[in-house]
Coordinates of C-alpha atoms and ligand atoms in Angstrom, one line a residue:
M1 CA 26.2 49.5 -9.6
P2 CA 25.3 46.5 -7.4
I3 CA 26.7 43.2 -8.4
S4 CA 24.1 41.5 -10.6
I5 CA 22.8 38.1 -9.8
K6 CA 22.0 36.1 -12.9
S7 CA 18.8 34.1 -13.3
E8 CA 18.9 30.4 -14.4
R9 CA 18.1 31.5 -17.9
E10 CA 20.9 34.0 -18.0
I11 CA 23.3 31.4 -16.6
E12 CA 22.3 29.0 -19.3
L13 CA 23.2 31.6 -22.0
M14 CA 26.5 32.3 -20.3
R15 CA 27.3 28.6 -20.2
E16 CA 26.9 28.5 -23.9
A17 CA 29.0 31.6 -24.4
G18 CA 31.6 30.0 -22.2
R19 CA 31.5 26.6 -24.1
I20 CA 32.1 28.3 -27.4
L21 CA 34.9 30.4 -26.0
K22 CA 36.6 27.2 -24.7
I23 CA 36.3 25.7 -28.1
T24 CA 37.9 28.9 -29.5
H25 CA 40.8 28.6 -27.1
D26 CA 41.3 24.9 -27.9
E27 CA 41.6 25.8 -31.6
L28 CA 44.0 28.7 -30.9
A29 CA 46.2 26.5 -28.7
K30 CA 46.6 24.1 -31.7
A31 CA 47.5 26.9 -34.0
V32 CA 50.3 28.4 -31.8
R33 CA 53.7 27.5 -33.3
P34 CA 56.9 29.2 -34.4
G35 CA 56.3 31.1 -37.7
I36 CA 52.7 32.0 -37.2
S37 CA 51.8 35.7 -37.1
T38 CA 49.7 37.2 -34.4
F39 CA 47.4 38.4 -37.1
E40 CA 46.7 34.8 -38.2
L41 CA 45.9 33.8 -34.6
N42 CA 43.3 36.7 -34.5
R43 CA 41.9 35.5 -37.8
I44 CA 41.5 31.9 -36.5
G45 CA 39.9 33.1 -33.3
E46 CA 37.4 35.3 -35.0
E47 CA 36.5 32.6 -37.5
V48 CA 35.8 30.0 -34.8
I49 CA 33.7 32.5 -32.8
R50 CA 31.6 33.5 -35.8
S51 CA 31.2 29.9 -37.0
Y52 CA 29.0 29.5 -33.9
G53 CA 26.9 32.6 -34.7
C54 CA 28.6 34.5 -31.9
I55 CA 30.2 38.0 -31.9
P56 CA 33.8 38.6 -30.8
S57 CA 33.2 41.0 -28.0
F58 CA 36.6 42.7 -28.1
L59 CA 36.3 43.9 -31.8
N60 CA 35.6 47.7 -31.6
Y61 CA 35.4 47.6 -27.8
E62 CA 36.4 51.2 -27.0
G63 CA 38.0 51.2 -30.4
Y64 CA 40.1 48.0 -30.0
P65 CA 40.9 47.0 -33.6
A66 CA 40.8 43.2 -33.4
S67 CA 38.8 40.2 -32.2
I68 CA 41.4 38.8 -29.8
C69 CA 44.4 40.2 -27.9
V70 CA 47.7 38.6 -28.6
S71 CA 50.5 39.6 -26.1
V72 CA 54.0 38.3 -26.6
N73 CA 56.7 37.9 -23.9
D74 CA 56.9 41.2 -22.0
E75 CA 53.5 42.2 -23.3
V76 CA 51.1 41.8 -20.4
V77 CA 47.7 42.2 -22.2
H78 CA 45.9 43.9 -25.1
G79 CA 48.6 43.2 -27.7
I80 CA 47.2 44.1 -31.1
P81 CA 47.5 41.4 -33.7
S82 CA 49.9 42.2 -36.6
K83 CA 51.0 40.5 -39.8
K84 CA 54.5 41.7 -39.0
R85 CA 54.6 40.0 -35.6
I86 CA 55.8 36.4 -36.1
L87 CA 56.0 34.1 -33.2
Q88 CA 59.5 32.7 -32.5
E89 CA 60.6 29.5 -30.8
G90 CA 61.1 30.2 -27.1
D91 CA 58.4 33.0 -27.0
I92 CA 55.4 32.9 -24.7
V93 CA 52.1 34.2 -26.0
S94 CA 49.0 35.3 -24.1
L95 CA 45.7 34.9 -26.0
D96 CA 42.7 36.7 -24.6
A97 CA 39.2 36.4 -26.2
G98 CA 35.6 37.2 -25.5
V99 CA 32.4 35.9 -26.9
I100 CA 28.8 37.2 -27.0
Y101 CA 26.1 34.6 -27.3
K102 CA 22.5 35.9 -27.4
G103 CA 23.5 39.1 -25.5
Y104 CA 25.6 37.3 -22.9
H105 CA 29.4 37.5 -22.5
S106 CA 32.2 35.1 -21.7
D107 CA 35.9 36.1 -21.3
A108 CA 39.0 33.9 -21.0
A109 CA 42.8 34.1 -21.5
R110 CA 45.6 31.5 -21.7
T111 CA 49.3 31.8 -22.0
H112 CA 51.1 29.3 -24.3
A113 CA 54.6 28.3 -25.0
V114 CA 55.9 28.7 -28.6
G115 CA 57.9 25.6 -29.2
Q116 CA 60.5 24.9 -26.5
I117 CA 60.7 27.6 -23.8
S118 CA 63.0 28.2 -20.8
D119 CA 62.3 26.6 -17.5
E120 CA 61.9 30.2 -16.1
A121 CA 59.1 31.0 -18.7
A122 CA 57.4 27.6 -18.1
K123 CA 57.3 28.2 -14.4
L124 CA 55.8 31.7 -14.8
I125 CA 53.0 30.2 -17.0
E126 CA 52.3 27.4 -14.4
V127 CA 52.3 29.7 -11.4
T128 CA 50.0 32.2 -13.1
K129 CA 47.5 29.5 -13.8
Q130 CA 47.8 28.1 -10.3
A131 CA 47.3 31.5 -8.9
F132 CA 43.8 31.5 -10.5
F133 CA 43.1 28.1 -8.9
E134 CA 44.3 29.4 -5.5
G135 CA 42.0 32.3 -5.9
I136 CA 38.8 30.4 -6.8
K137 CA 39.1 28.3 -3.6
Y138 CA 37.3 31.3 -2.2
A139 CA 34.9 31.8 -5.1
K140 CA 31.8 30.7 -3.3
E141 CA 28.8 32.0 -1.4
G142 CA 29.9 32.8 2.2
C143 CA 33.4 34.1 1.2
R144 CA 34.2 37.7 0.3
L145 CA 35.5 39.0 -3.0
Y146 CA 38.9 40.1 -1.8
D147 CA 39.5 36.6 -0.2
I148 CA 40.1 35.7 -3.9
S149 CA 42.4 38.7 -4.5
N150 CA 44.4 37.9 -1.4
A151 CA 44.9 34.2 -2.3
I152 CA 45.9 35.1 -5.9
G153 CA 48.3 37.8 -4.9
E154 CA 50.0 36.0 -2.0
Y155 CA 50.5 32.9 -4.0
A156 CA 52.2 34.7 -6.9
R157 CA 54.3 36.9 -4.7
S158 CA 55.6 33.9 -2.8
F159 CA 57.6 33.1 -6.0
G160 CA 59.0 36.6 -6.0
Y161 CA 56.8 37.6 -9.0
G162 CA 55.3 41.0 -9.7
V163 CA 51.5 41.0 -9.5
V164 CA 50.0 43.6 -11.9
E165 CA 47.9 46.1 -10.1
D166 CA 46.9 48.5 -12.9
L167 CA 44.5 46.0 -14.5
V168 CA 42.0 43.8 -12.7
G169 CA 39.3 41.2 -13.2
H170 CA 35.6 42.1 -13.3
G171 CA 32.0 41.1 -13.2
I172 CA 30.6 39.9 -16.5
G173 CA 27.2 39.2 -18.0
Q174 CA 25.2 41.4 -20.4
N175 CA 28.4 43.5 -20.5
L176 CA 32.0 42.5 -20.9
H177 CA 32.9 44.6 -17.8
E178 CA 30.5 44.8 -14.9
D179 CA 31.0 45.5 -11.2
P180 CA 32.8 44.5 -9.2
Q181 CA 36.5 45.1 -10.0
I182 CA 38.5 42.1 -8.9
P183 CA 42.1 43.0 -7.9
N184 CA 44.7 40.2 -8.0
F185 CA 46.7 41.6 -5.1
P186 CA 46.1 41.5 -1.3
M187 CA 43.6 44.1 -0.1
T188 CA 43.1 45.4 3.5
R189 CA 39.3 44.9 3.4
R190 CA 37.6 41.7 2.6
G191 CA 35.3 43.3 0.1
P192 CA 31.6 42.5 -0.9
K193 CA 30.0 39.2 0.1
L194 CA 29.9 36.6 -2.7
Q195 CA 26.4 35.2 -3.6
A196 CA 25.3 32.4 -5.8
G197 CA 24.5 33.7 -9.3
M198 CA 27.3 36.2 -9.5
T199 CA 29.5 35.7 -12.6
L200 CA 33.1 36.9 -12.4
A201 CA 36.0 37.1 -14.8
I202 CA 39.0 36.3 -12.6
E203 CA 42.3 37.0 -14.4
P204 CA 45.7 37.1 -12.7
M205 CA 48.4 39.0 -14.8
I206 CA 51.8 38.1 -13.4
N207 CA 55.3 39.4 -14.3
I208 CA 58.6 37.7 -13.5
G209 CA 60.1 41.1 -12.4
T210 CA 58.4 44.3 -11.2
H211 CA 54.6 44.5 -11.0
K212 CA 54.8 47.9 -12.8
V213 CA 53.6 48.2 -16.3
A214 CA 53.7 50.8 -19.1
W215 CA 51.4 51.5 -22.1
L216 CA 52.9 51.5 -25.6
D217 CA 52.2 54.4 -28.1
D218 CA 49.4 52.4 -29.7
D219 CA 47.5 53.2 -26.5
W220 CA 46.5 49.5 -26.1
T221 CA 49.5 47.2 -25.6
V222 CA 50.5 47.0 -21.9
V223 CA 54.1 45.9 -21.2
S224 CA 56.0 45.1 -18.1
W225 CA 58.0 48.1 -17.0
D226 CA 61.3 46.2 -16.8
G227 CA 60.8 44.1 -19.9
S228 CA 60.4 40.9 -17.9
L229 CA 58.1 38.1 -19.2
S230 CA 54.4 38.3 -18.3
A231 CA 51.7 35.7 -18.2
H232 CA 47.8 35.9 -18.1
Y233 CA 45.2 33.3 -17.1
E234 CA 41.5 34.0 -17.0
N235 CA 38.2 32.2 -16.8
T236 CA 34.6 33.2 -16.5
V237 CA 33.4 31.8 -13.1
L238 CA 29.8 31.3 -11.8
I239 CA 29.5 31.6 -8.0
T240 CA 27.4 28.9 -6.4
K241 CA 26.7 27.8 -2.8
G242 CA 29.4 25.2 -3.3
E243 CA 32.3 24.8 -5.7
P244 CA 32.4 27.5 -8.4
E245 CA 31.4 26.5 -11.9
L246 CA 34.1 27.4 -14.5
L247 CA 32.2 28.4 -17.6
T248 CA 35.2 28.6 -19.9
I249 CA 36.9 25.3 -19.1
Ligands
LIG301 N1 39.8 40.5 -21.8 C1 40.0 41.8 -21.4 C2 39.5 42.0 -20.1 O1 39.4 41.1 -19.4 C3 39.3 42.8 -22.4 C4 40.1 43.1 -23.5 S1 39.9 44.8 -23.8 C5 39.6 44.8 -25.5 O2 39.1 43.0 -19.6 F1 39.5 46.0 -25.8 F2 40.5 44.2 -26.1 F3 38.4 44.3 -25.6
LIG302 CO1 38.6 40.0 -18.6

């Protein structure tokens, strides 16, 4: 499929989807603390999303059983919330959520510290976030898609981190996942030309150790192969002729 260019009306709806998702993440950030279950975080996320008349896009997506993904420590993405999973001081937790507003999607993820965490863990979270910002320096008309991938991947690798390759970012709009796929690692080609009106979910997933991942038996939870800590940072981004507009910040 060609990469869709959104109309001004569609962009307006995606701005609202993004604004509500930002509020959701702000509420989730306040709730993260030692002793809370990943189930409770899911409940809070779903409640905020529905309080704005929106739909949590992840719920039942290809059979996914919850409204947000909660991935702890070596879990990279798609951790399934559970009453038995209680956050502990020193953990890191990645929260990923998506909102549908009047048929249009937003998608964003944050990794948080649970209480006091190690310097090593804090650095991973910071570098993963910065990798996103290195990438979006190229998120504008006139650049090419894999300029973003190269910038993200080279930045994260310069710290010796493993850049996950089995999962990628994506176009977003009337669907959660649209073309193009957006790798977070350096590509040989420069990829398609970026045009104003494209909306992209850019989402580095970075491990302290190997880039390799494995799937748990629940068929959802992705973990780092070597058990090392993993972080995730994602926003929905509107390409313009100038600076990108971050719809979920
Ligand atoms: N946020 C994820 C992504 O960017 C989607 C989660 S998959 C779901 O692709 F099944 F949990 F929805
Ligand atoms: Co996404």
